[in-house]
Coordinates of C-alpha atoms in Angstrom, one line a residue:
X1 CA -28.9 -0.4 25.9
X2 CA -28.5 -3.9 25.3
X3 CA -27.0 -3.5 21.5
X4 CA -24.5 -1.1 23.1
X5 CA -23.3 -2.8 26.6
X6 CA -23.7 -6.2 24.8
X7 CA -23.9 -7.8 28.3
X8 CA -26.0 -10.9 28.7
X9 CA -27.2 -9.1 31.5
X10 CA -29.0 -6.3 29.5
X11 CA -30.1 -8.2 26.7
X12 CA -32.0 -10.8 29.8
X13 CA -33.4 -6.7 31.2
X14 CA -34.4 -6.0 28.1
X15 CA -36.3 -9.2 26.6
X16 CA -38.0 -9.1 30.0
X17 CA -38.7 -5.7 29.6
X18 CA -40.8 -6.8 26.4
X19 CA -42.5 -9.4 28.0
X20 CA -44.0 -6.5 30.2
X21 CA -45.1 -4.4 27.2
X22 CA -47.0 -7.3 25.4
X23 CA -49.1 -7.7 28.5
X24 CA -49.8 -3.6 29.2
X25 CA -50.0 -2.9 25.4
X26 CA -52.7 -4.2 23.4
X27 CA -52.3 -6.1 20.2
X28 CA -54.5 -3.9 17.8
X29 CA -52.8 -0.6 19.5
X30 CA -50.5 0.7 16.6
X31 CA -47.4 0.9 19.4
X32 CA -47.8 -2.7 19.4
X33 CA -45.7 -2.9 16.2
X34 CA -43.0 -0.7 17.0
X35 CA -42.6 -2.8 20.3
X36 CA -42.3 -6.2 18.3
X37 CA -39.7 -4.2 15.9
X38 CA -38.0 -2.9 18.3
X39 CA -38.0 -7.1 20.0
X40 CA -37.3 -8.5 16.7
X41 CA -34.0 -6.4 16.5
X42 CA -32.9 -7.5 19.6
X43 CA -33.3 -11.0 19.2
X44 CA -31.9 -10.7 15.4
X45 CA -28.8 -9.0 17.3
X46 CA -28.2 -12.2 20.0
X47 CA -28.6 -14.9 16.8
X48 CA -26.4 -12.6 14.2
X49 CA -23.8 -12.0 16.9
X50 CA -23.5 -16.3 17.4
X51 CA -21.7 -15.6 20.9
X52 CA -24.4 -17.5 23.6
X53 CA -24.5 -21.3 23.2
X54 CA -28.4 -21.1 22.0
X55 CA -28.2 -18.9 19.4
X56 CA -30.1 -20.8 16.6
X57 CA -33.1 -19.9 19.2
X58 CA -32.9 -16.3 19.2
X59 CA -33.2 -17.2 15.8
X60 CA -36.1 -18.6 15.9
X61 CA -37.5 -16.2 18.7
X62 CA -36.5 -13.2 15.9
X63 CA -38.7 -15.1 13.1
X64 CA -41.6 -15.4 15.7
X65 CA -41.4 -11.7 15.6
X66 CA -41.3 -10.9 11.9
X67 CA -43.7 -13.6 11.1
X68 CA -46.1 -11.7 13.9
X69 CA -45.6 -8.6 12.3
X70 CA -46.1 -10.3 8.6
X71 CA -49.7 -11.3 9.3
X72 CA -50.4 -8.1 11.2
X73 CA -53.2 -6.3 8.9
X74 CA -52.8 -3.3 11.3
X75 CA -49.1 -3.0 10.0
X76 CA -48.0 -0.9 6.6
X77 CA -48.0 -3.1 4.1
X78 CA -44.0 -2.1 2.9
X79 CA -43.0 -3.5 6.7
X80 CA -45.2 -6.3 6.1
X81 CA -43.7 -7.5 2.9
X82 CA -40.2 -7.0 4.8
X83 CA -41.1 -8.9 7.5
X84 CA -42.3 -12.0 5.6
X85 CA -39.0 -11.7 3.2
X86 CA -36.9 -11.8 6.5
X87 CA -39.5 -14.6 8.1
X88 CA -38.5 -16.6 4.9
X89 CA -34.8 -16.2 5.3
X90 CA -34.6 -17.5 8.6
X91 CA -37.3 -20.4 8.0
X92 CA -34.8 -21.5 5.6
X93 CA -31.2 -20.6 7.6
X94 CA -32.4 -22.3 10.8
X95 CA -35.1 -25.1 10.1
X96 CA -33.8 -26.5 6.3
X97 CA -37.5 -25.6 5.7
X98 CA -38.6 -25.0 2.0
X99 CA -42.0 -25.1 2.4
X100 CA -42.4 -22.6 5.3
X101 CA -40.2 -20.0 3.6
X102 CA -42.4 -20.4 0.4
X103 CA -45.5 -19.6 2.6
X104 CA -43.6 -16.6 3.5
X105 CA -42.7 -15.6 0.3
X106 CA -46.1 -16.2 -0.9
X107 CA -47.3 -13.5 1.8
X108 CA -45.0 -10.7 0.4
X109 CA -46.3 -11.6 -3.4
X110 CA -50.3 -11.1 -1.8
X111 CA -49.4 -8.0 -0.4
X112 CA -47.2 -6.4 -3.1
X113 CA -49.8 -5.0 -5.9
X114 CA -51.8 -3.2 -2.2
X115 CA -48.2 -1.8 -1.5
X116 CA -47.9 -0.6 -4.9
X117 CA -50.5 1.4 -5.7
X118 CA -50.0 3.2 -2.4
X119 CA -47.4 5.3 -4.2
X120 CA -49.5 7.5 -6.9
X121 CA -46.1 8.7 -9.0
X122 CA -44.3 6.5 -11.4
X123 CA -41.4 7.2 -9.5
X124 CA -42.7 6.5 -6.3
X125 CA -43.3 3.5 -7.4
X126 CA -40.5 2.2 -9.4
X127 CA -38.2 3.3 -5.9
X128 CA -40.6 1.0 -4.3
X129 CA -40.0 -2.1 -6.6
X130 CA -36.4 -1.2 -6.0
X131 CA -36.7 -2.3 -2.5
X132 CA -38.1 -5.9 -3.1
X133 CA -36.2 -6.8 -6.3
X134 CA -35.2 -10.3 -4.9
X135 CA -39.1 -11.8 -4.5
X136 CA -39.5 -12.3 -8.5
X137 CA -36.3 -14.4 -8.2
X138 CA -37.1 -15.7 -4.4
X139 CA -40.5 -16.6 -5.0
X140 CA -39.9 -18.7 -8.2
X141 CA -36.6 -21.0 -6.4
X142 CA -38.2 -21.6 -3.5
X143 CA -41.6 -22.4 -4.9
X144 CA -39.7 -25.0 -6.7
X145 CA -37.6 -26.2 -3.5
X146 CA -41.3 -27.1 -1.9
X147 CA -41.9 -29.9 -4.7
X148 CA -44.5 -27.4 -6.5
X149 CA -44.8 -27.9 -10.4
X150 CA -42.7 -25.5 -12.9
X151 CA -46.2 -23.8 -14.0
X152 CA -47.4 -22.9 -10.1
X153 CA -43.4 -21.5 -9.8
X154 CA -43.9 -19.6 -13.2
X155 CA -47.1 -18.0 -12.2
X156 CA -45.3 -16.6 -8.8
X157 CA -42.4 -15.6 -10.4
X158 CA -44.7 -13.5 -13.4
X159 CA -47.0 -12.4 -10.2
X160 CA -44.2 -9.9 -8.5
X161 CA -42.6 -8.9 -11.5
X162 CA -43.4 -5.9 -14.6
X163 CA -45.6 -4.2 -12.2
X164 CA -44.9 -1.1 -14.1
X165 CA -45.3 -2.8 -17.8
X166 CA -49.5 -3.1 -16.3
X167 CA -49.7 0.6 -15.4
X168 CA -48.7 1.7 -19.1
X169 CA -49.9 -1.0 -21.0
X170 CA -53.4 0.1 -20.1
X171 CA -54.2 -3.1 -18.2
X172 CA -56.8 -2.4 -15.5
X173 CA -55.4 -2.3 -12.1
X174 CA -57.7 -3.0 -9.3
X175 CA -58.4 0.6 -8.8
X176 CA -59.7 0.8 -12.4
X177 CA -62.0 -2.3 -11.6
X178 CA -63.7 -0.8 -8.7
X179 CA -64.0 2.5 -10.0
X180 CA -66.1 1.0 -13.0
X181 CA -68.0 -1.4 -10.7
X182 CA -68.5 1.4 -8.1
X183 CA -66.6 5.1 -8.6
X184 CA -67.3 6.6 -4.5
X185 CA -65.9 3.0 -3.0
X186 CA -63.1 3.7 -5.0
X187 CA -62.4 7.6 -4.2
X188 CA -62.7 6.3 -0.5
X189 CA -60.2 4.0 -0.7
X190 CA -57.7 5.8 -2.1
X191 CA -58.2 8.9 -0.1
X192 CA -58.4 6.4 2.9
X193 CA -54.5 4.8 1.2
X194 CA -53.2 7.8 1.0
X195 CA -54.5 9.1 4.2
X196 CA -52.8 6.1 5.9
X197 CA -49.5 6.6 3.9
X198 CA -48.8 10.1 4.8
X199 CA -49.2 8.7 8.4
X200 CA -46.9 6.3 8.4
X201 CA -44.1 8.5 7.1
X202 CA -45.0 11.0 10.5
X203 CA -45.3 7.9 12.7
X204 CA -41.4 6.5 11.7
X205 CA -40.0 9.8 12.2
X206 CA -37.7 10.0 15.3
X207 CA -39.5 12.5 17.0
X208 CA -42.6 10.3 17.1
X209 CA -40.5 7.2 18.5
X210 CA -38.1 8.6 20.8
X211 CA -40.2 8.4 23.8
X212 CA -42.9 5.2 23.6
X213 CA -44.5 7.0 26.6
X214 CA -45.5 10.1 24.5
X215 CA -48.1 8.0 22.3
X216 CA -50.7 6.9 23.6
X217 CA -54.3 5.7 22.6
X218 CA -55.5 9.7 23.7
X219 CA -52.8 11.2 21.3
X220 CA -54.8 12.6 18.7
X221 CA -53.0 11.7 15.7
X222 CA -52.4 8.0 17.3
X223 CA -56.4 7.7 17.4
X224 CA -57.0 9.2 13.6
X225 CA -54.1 6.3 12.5
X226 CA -56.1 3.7 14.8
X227 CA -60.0 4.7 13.3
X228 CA -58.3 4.9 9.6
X229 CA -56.6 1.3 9.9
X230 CA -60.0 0.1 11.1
X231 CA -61.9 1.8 7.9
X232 CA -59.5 0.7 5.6
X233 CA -60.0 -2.9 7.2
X234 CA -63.7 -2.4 7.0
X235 CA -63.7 -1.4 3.0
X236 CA -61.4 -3.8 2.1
X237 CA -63.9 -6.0 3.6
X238 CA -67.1 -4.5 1.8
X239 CA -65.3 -4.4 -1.3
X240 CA -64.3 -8.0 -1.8
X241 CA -67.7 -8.7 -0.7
X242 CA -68.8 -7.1 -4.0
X243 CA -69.4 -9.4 -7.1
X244 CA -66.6 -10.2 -9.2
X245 CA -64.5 -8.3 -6.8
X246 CA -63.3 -11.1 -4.1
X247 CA -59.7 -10.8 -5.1
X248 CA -59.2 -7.2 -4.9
X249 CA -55.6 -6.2 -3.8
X250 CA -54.8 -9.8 -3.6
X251 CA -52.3 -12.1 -6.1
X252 CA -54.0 -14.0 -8.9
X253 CA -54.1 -17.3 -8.7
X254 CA -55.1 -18.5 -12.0
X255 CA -52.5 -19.3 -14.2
X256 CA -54.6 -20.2 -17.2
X257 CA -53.6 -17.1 -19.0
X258 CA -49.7 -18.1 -18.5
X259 CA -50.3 -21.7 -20.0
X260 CA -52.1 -20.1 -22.9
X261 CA -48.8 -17.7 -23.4
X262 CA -46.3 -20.3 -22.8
X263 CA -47.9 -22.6 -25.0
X264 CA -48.1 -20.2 -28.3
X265 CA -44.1 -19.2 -27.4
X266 CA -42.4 -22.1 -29.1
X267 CA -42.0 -21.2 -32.9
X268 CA -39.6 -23.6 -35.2
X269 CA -37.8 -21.4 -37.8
X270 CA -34.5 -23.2 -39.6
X271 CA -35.2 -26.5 -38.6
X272 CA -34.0 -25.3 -34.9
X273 CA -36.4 -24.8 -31.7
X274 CA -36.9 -21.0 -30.8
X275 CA -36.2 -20.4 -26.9
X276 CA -38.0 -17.5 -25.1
X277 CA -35.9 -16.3 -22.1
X278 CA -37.1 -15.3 -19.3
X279 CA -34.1 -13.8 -16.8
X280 CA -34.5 -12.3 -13.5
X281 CA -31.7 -10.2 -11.4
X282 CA -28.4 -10.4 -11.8
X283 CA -29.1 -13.1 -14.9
X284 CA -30.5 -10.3 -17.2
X285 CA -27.1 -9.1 -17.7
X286 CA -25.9 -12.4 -19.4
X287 CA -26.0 -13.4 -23.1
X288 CA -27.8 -16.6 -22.7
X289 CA -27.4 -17.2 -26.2
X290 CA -23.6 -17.0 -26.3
X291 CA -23.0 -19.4 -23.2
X292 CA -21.1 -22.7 -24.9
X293 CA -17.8 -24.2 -23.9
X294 CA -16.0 -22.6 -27.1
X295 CA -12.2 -23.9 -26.1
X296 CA -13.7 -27.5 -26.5
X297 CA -15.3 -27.5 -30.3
X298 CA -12.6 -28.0 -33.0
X299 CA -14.9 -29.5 -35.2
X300 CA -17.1 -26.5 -37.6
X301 CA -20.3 -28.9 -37.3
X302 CA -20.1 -29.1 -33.8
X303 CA -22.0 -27.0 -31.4
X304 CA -19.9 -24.5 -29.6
X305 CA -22.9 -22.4 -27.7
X306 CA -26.5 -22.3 -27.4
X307 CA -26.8 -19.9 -30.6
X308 CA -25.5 -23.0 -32.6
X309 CA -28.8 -25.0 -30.9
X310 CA -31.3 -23.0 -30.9
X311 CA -33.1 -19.2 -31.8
X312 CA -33.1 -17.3 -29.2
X313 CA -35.7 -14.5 -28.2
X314 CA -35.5 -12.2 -24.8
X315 CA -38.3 -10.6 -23.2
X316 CA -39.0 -9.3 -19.9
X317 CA -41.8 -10.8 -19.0
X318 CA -44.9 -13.0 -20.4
X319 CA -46.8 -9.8 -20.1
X320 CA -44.8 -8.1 -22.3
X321 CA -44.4 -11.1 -24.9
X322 CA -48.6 -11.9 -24.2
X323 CA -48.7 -7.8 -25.1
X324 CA -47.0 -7.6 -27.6
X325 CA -47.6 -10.6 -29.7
X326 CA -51.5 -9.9 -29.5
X327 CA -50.9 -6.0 -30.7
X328 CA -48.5 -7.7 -33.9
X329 CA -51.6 -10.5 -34.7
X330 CA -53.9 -6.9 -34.7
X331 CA -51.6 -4.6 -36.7
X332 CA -51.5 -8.3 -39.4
X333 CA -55.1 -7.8 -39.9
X334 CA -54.9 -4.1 -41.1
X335 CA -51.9 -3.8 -42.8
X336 CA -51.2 -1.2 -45.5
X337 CA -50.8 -2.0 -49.1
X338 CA -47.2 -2.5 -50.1
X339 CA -47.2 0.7 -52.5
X340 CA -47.9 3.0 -48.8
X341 CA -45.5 1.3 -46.8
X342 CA -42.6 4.0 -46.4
X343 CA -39.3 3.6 -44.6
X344 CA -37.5 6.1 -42.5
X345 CA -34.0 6.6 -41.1
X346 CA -33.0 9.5 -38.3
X347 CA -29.6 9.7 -38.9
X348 CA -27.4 11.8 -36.3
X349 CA -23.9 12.6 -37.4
X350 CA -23.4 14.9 -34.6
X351 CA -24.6 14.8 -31.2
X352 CA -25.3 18.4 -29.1
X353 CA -23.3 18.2 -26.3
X354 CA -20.9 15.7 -27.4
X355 CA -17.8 16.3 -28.8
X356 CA -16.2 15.4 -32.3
X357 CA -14.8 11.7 -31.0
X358 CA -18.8 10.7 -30.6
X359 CA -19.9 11.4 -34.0
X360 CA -20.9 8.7 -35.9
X361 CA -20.7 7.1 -39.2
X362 CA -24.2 7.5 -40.3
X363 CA -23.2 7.5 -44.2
X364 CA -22.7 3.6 -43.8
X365 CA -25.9 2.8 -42.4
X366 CA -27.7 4.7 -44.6
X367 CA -26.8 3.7 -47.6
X368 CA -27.2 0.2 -46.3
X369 CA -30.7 1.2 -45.4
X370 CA -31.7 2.7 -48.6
X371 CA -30.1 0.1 -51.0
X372 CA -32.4 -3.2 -49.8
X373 CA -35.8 -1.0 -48.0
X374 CA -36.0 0.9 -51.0
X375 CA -36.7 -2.2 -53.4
X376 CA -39.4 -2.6 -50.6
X377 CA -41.1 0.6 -50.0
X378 CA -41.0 4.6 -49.8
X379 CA -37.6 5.6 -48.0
X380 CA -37.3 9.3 -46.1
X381 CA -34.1 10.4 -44.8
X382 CA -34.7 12.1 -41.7
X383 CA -31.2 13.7 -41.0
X384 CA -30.0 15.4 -37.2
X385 CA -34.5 16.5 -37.1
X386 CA -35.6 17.4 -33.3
X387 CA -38.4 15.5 -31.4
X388 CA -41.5 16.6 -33.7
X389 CA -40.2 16.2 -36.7
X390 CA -39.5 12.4 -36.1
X391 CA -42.9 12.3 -34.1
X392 CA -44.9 13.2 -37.0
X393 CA -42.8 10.9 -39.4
X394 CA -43.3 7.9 -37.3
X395 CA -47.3 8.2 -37.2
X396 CA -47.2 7.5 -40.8
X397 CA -44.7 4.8 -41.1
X398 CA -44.0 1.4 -41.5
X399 CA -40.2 0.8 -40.6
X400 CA -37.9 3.1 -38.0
X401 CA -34.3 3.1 -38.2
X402 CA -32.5 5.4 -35.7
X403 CA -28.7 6.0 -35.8
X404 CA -27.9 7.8 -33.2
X405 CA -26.7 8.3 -29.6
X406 CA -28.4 7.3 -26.3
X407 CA -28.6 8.2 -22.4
X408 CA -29.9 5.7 -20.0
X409 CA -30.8 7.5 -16.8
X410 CA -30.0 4.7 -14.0
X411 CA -32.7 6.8 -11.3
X412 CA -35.5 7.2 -13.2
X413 CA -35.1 4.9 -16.5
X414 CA -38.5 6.6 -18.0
X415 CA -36.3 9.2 -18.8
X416 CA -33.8 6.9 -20.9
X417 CA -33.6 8.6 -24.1
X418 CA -32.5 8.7 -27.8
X419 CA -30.4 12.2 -28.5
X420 CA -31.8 14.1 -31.1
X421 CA -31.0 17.5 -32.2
X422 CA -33.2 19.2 -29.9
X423 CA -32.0 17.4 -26.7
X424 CA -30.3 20.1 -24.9
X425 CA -31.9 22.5 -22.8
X426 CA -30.8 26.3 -22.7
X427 CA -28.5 25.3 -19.9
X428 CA -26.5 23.1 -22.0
X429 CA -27.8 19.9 -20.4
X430 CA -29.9 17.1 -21.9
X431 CA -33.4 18.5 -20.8
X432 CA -35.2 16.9 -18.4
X433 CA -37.7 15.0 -19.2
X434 CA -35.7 14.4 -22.2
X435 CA -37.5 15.5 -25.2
X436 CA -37.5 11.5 -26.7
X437 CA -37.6 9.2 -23.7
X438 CA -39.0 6.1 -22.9
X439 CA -42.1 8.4 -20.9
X440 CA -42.7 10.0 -24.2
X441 CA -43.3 6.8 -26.3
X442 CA -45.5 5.3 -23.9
X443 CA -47.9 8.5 -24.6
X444 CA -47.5 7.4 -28.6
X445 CA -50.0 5.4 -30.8
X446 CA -47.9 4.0 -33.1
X447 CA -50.5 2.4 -35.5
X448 CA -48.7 1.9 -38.5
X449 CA -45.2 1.0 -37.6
X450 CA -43.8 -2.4 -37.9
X451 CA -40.2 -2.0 -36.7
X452 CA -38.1 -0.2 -35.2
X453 CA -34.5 -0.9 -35.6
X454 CA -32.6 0.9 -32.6
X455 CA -29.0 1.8 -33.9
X456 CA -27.6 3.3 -30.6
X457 CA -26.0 1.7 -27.6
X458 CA -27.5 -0.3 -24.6
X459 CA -31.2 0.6 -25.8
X460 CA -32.5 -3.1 -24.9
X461 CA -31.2 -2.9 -21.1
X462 CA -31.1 -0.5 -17.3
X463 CA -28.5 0.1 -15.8
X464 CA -29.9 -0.3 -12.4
X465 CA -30.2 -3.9 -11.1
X466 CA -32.5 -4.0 -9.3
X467 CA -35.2 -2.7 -11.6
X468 CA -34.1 -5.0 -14.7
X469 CA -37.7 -7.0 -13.6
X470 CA -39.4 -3.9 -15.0
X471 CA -38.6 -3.8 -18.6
X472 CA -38.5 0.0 -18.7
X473 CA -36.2 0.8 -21.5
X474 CA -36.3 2.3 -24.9
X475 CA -36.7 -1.2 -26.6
X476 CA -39.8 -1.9 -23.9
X477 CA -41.1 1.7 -25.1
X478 CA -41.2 1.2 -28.6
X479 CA -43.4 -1.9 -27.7
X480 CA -45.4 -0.3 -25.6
X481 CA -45.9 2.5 -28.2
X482 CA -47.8 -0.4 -30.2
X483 CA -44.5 -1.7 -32.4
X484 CA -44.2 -4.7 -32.4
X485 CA -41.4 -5.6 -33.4
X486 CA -37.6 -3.8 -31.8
X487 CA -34.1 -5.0 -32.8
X488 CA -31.8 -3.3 -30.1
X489 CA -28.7 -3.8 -27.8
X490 CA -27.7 -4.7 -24.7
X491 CA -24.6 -2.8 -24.5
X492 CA -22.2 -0.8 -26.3
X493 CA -22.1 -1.7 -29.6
X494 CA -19.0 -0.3 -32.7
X495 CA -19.9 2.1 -34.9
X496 CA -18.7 -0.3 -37.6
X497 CA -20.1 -3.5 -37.0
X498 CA -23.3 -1.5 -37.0
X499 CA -23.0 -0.8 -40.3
X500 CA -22.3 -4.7 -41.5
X501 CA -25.8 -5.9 -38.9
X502 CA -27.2 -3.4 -40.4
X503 CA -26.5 -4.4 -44.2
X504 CA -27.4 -8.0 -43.2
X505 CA -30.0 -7.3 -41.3
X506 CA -32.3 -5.5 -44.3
X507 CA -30.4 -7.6 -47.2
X508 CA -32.8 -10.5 -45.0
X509 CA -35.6 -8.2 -44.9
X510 CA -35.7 -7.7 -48.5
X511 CA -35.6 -11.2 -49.2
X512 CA -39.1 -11.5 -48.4
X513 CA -40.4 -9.4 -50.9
X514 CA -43.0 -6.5 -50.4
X515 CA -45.0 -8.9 -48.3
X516 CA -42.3 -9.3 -45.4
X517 CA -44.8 -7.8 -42.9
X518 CA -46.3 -11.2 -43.0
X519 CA -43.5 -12.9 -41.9
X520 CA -41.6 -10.7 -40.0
X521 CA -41.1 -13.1 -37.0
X522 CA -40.0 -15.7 -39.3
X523 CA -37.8 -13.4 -41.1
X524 CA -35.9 -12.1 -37.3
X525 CA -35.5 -15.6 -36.1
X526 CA -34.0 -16.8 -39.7
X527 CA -31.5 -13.6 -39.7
X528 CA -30.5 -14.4 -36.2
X529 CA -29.9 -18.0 -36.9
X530 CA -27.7 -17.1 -39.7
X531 CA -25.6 -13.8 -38.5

């Protein structure tokens, strides 16, 4: 009523109307949290609104009530995050705090891998990230605000962020840990997750809230949510009791590991420094490398941009550079002799479903290909083959060129793909899932392959925002395939200055001799530095 009229009279009727309900409802009743939403809103309303002379102290009152429902353990998780983010927000608005809204912050990052794996589907999950994009960025700049050191600000800003990158790279979730250390605890739990899930989706629905009166402790399905909140409190308990498993569900805080990574980063190629960004948000779409002052330098020796200073190398997170630089030190141990190393290049001239202005000038590339890799090795010619024809041919070997078209899908990017001949469905559309997307390499073991060199547009990058944390993309697949090394784009690149990167590119390659697998990071940074 209150939100409606907007008379100082209602909102006074209904904040003392609340102070009722705290004293006849209960804390550990499950109503209790709809009652301190429902408060929370109000009080948001009064301070948003700026009309009554005391409005920094609804303020305050509305960050009482989010950071209540924050430390609630009987609350859903997904509220609880939301409520800490907003906790933080106006810790930070109203008291100049830094330090508060860190401890806020910090709260969302403990409760985010729980929140996760509440959501059994990929997609599920990656919907979910999309709602709390802003803690990886959040966490880190306020963690730095409170006086804490860069490393303690690097190890939040890593803990919130490639959540999906752990699922597919075969790193053990907690889940996997407890079902090794005790397979029954763990078929509880989850049953008991999902049990509790499914509930909260019926107990937001607008039939179950229109009338407070008609849930009560006696309601049925209000006493199975009440018993199941107090068993999953219970097994969390006897779980983290178990040896070995005290931080179960709960944000590491060791950042040993990231030391270790961040100290093996720095490489020197050229006489200049190699820099390993790290971008988060709305940064990921920006060249880092290309930022300079270019209407300043006259002078050829003077430094126009940060490509002029140093090498630079993008990843998406240290988990993914930690991944994938451990998998390239494996594959340097067993390498195959230079005489069975054997190049490939998919070439697609003409894409189904897209019309003569999208075909491509795969004759350039080619030959570009083929005149430096095959001084080097083996070279097949795959030209417009479907999905199991290139499948097969990349099992067996060492270098991947693709020329060809891409589709980023912006919803679920697992399904970005590279179009091949067999792309279309009998409908006409790119099939779904596409027959060579980013969920199909992660089911690859590419054992052999070196590098892949991805020809096509925007095959380094997602379209959606808010999941750029994530790394899903074709480049990211590739790696997570087991190659370990990926040249590819971050946008739309011209047919014809593909072919001259290209030519560069391998003329670089082959200047290493048949031993370039060796130095293959050497050899990227130096062609970098030069092109």
């Amino acid at each position: 009523m209150a939100g409606l009229t907007r008379l100082a009279v209602d909102f006074t009727e209904c904040i003392e109307s609340f102070a009722e309900l705290e004293h006849l409802i209960p804390e550990d009743d499950p109503l209790s949290i709809k009652i301190t939403s429902d408060q929370r809103k109000l009080y948001l309303e009064k301070y948003e609104s700026q009309e009554a002379p005391d409005w920094e102290i609804f303020g305050l009152k509305s960050q009482a009530c989010y950071s209540k429902t924050a430390h609630n353990t009987r609350a859903d998780p997904a509220l609880r995050i939301n409520a800490a983010s907003v906790a933080a927000r106006f810790a930070y608005e109203i008291q100049g705090n830094h330090t508060l809204p860190r401890d806020f912050i910090c709260v969302s990052l403990q409760l985010l891998p729980e929140a996760v794996l509440l959501h059994e589907s990929r997609l599920a999950q990656l919907r979910f990230v999309q709602k709390f994009h802003y803690l990886p960025s959040s966490a880190a700049a306020l963690s730095i605000a409170a006086g804490d050191s860069a490393m303690v600000a690097l190890n939040w800003f890593e803990s919130c962020r490639a959540t999906i990158w752990d699922r597919f790279l075969g790193l053990k979730t907690p889940l996997d840990s407890l079902d090794g250390v005790n397979p029954e605890l763990a078929d509880n739990f989850q049953s008991l997750q999902r049990r509790l899930l499914s509930q909260v989706a019926a107990m937001n629905s607008p039939a179950a809230l229109t009338n407070p009166g008609s849930i009560l402790p006696r309601d049925k399905q209000q006493m199975q949510r009440q018993k199941d909140v107090e068993d999953y409190r219970k097994l969390l308990t006897e779980i983290r009791n178990i040896n070995g498993m005290s931080n179960f569900l709960e944000f590491p805080q060791d950042s040993t590991k990231l030391q270790s990574i961040a100290q093996r980063a720095p490489i020197v190629p050229a006489g200049k420094p190699r820099v390993l960004w790290i971008s988060t948000g709305l940064a990921s779409i920006f060249s880092f490398h290309a930022a300079g002052n270019y209407a300043k330098t006259n002078d050829a020796d003077e430094a126009a941009c940060v490509h002029d200073l140093v090498v630079s190398v993008y990843t998406t997170s240290l988990k993914a550079f930690s991944f994938v630089r451990e998998h390239a030190t494996q594959l340097s141990l067993a390498l195959p002799t230079a005489d069975s190393q054997k190049g490939i290049i998919i070439s697609m001239k003409s894409t189904p479903g897209l019309d003569r202005d999208h075909d491509l000038n795969v004759e350039g590339e080619r030959k570009a290909f083929e005149k430096h890799i095959k001084l080097l090795m083996a070279v097949e010619h795959l030209p417009t083959p479907g999905f199991t024809k290139v499948k097969s041919a990349l099992k067996s070997c060492t270098i991947a060129h693709f020329e060809c078209h891409a589709s980023a899908d912006n919803i679920d990017p697992s399904k970005s793909a590279l179009l091949l001949q067999d792309c279309l469905g009998v409908d006409g559309l790119v099939k779904d899932p596409p027959t060579f997307c980013v969920r199909t390499l992660m089911s690859l073991d590419l054992q052999r392959c070196q590098l892949a060199y991805l020809s096509a547009c925007e095959t380094g990058t997602m379209g959606d925002i808010r999941l750029r944390d994530e790394g899903i993309h074709l480049a990211g697949g590739f790696h997570m395939a087991g190659v370990p090394h990926v040249v590819s784009t971050l946008w739309r690149v011209d047919n014809t200055i593909s072919v001259s990167l290209t030519d560069q590119f391998y003329k670089y390659l082959k200047s290493f001799g048949k031993n370039w697998t060796l130095k293959t990071r050497r050899m990227l940074s130096t062609w970098q530095l030069e092109s």
